């Protein structure tokens, strides 16, 4: 029943898409500035059908309708309702349906929120966006149908992978999708801009809000994913340079570059071609990331599924998308003469873009190099964190300095003299850096430089922040908050990396272990039964010998029944100054347990910093209204 | 006719990348280790974990069969497969070379003293670089070779009882 409803709704969405393209092409021939009312209605219907199809699938999961293969494979009756709902997008087919929903909803919203713009531009955007929708809908229907029926209907489902049963992971995909699938709308708008008269400043204005929106959500999505990895994967890390993570980070770099370039295009009416390239690149990278993650071409800790036929479709679609956009770009792009003054704001923004391009290239090479090498030489390698750390970290230092100075320069020609002020801030940053190293005792030149540059950015941003408040102007507040957030992020990652304690050891009940200033006492283990898992919960008392405080930590080993999986749940006590992190795993045929104890400095501040970065984006968006 | 260099370069790069993706997709043998079988392992020279000695491919030529096992004390699945390695230790035809992957010496030794030592030699690969040269993706992984140093089978992930049976079949 649900299967038929779902498929019917998807076909209706598809029919709407085809009709929109058809009517839009006809509408282009009519020379007026009014978009045909049919297109509004069709877009509205299309959104309605698409949203309804999504809710049909959600319903399937909520009522555990195992006549749908997708529900059978990814759900179970005993699963808590929250995870039943989240299970909808916790698998390839469901997440692709969510992907299509975002394409459709953004298409409709762009149409109704840009009524004052040039008609040809709006209609072309609609056509381009609907070509994307059509491509993904066909893929969904022929290859990854979430509504495929199953007969005979099984009594019970296979369950959702336990590590996905986590609140952070439930909201992670929707946030991330609004981010990188949302970027499709400025991909389409860029194509439309090339084909219409809506160029330069006007184009910047038409997409600015969408770029901000997708960037802010993308930032939040990445944050939530990292929080999940930290809590759930039990390694105590939050970023692993895994291909899946890189797939979300690459569009983020381009979005960040784009957001800054738009400022130049809006103010100075220059860098139009570059802006178009960035618009096209963001969504292209989003689809490339999806291809890498879902085709099985790369092995990652959390690739969705290995299905080459899926990969073949996405890759063919990606090829068409890239070639079409390149042909249009080369045909319609106009030559620009760039004339920038060294030290002007636009030069600084362009420098930001070069840094972003560098980071992007680094991550792109790191992610795809193993594939290329294997195809060309049959050699197998894996590219890990050392590569990224070596290449990226040194370049962060000048980047942080420029990030502090850049926003305070003027457009066209910089007249302000900030040298003495900058010098004093630098001096302050250096002194603070040495105080940190004196108190916390560690030494490494690169870390010192990272601290100095990040403190420099933090102080600069705080100064800008207070200036904004003094002048009672909120004009630059969003930027200040995001830049402050980035400075804090690098600073706290540095602190976290340099001053955390980590120790791996074996312990049995009743034993104690002393690590630096901490004493860990393994008090007891308890067996507990929950609805969908059994757990072995350890009780540990961690004594801080220096401050004479104690914490009780309860890590678990969970045995999920559907599907049968063992997971190690970390016990984490979060405080403003540090997280205490403890995981335990059993050792077969032994009364000993393997314990991983970590004391992670200022962990929560890493999350807060990313929240600040994203908050800046949302504030800017809000202010526009 | 004017040749636009930017255009040509862009198209070439894009077509090259996409072409490689297509080939990579069709290969689809990333975790398929069939093609490794029959190939000789590369020569290597590693430091021993327990002594100052060097361990190289020449050491393995003396054995009828060698199982090269990649492990670490921090790796949960390595604990699961440990009992099977201990089981194999008692077979006279086969010797197990352990390659300790990105580990701390004390933790590795603690691990062995608690769970037992199945290895006749233990090499250390502190940075994990040598293991990558062996074609290792993650640990645990094991490679079974003969006295000609040819690969008979590669096991990805922790060994289980059916893997042990397969190894015994080879070494009979």
Coordinates of C-alpha atoms in Angstrom, one line a residue, chain A residues 291 295 297 299 308 311-312 315 319 322 326-327 330 372 374-376 378 380-381 504 506 585 587 589 594, chain B residues 7 10-11 14 17-18 20-25 27-31 35 74 79 83 107 114-115 132 137:
Chain A
X291 CA 29.9 9.6 -5.9
X295 CA 29.9 4.1 -5.3
X297 CA 35.3 3.4 -5.2
X299 CA 37.1 2.6 1.2
X308 CA 29.3 0.0 -8.6
X311 CA 28.4 4.7 -8.9
X312 CA 28.1 4.4 -12.6
X315 CA 29.4 9.4 -12.4
X319 CA 30.0 14.0 -16.2
X322 CA 30.3 19.2 -15.6
X326 CA 31.8 24.0 -18.8
X327 CA 30.4 24.4 -22.4
X330 CA 33.2 28.9 -22.0
X372 CA 44.4 7.4 -9.1
X374 CA 45.6 2.3 -7.9
X375 CA 44.2 2.7 -11.4
X376 CA 47.5 3.8 -12.8
X378 CA 48.0 -1.0 -9.0
X380 CA 47.5 0.6 -2.8
X381 CA 48.1 3.4 -0.3
X504 CA 45.8 2.7 27.1
X506 CA 44.4 -3.3 31.0
X585 CA 36.5 -3.2 25.9
X587 CA 39.5 -9.2 26.4
X589 CA 39.1 -15.4 28.2
X594 CA 41.2 -2.9 28.1
Chain B
X7 CA 39.7 25.6 -22.5
X10 CA 40.3 22.3 -18.4
X11 CA 38.6 19.8 -20.7
X14 CA 38.3 16.9 -16.4
X17 CA 39.9 12.6 -13.9
X18 CA 36.5 11.3 -14.9
X20 CA 40.1 7.4 -14.1
X21 CA 37.0 7.4 -12.0
X22 CA 35.3 5.2 -14.6
X23 CA 38.2 2.8 -14.7
X24 CA 38.4 2.8 -10.9
X25 CA 34.7 2.0 -10.6
X27 CA 38.0 -2.3 -11.2
X28 CA 36.1 -2.4 -7.9
X29 CA 38.8 -4.6 -6.4
X30 CA 39.8 -2.4 -3.5
X31 CA 39.1 -5.0 -0.9
X35 CA 45.1 -10.4 -7.6
X74 CA 44.9 -0.6 20.8
X79 CA 42.1 -9.2 20.6
X83 CA 43.2 -17.0 20.2
X107 CA 51.4 -1.4 25.5
X114 CA 48.4 -10.8 29.2
X115 CA 47.1 -12.7 26.2
X132 CA 51.0 0.4 3.9
X137 CA 44.5 -0.9 4.8

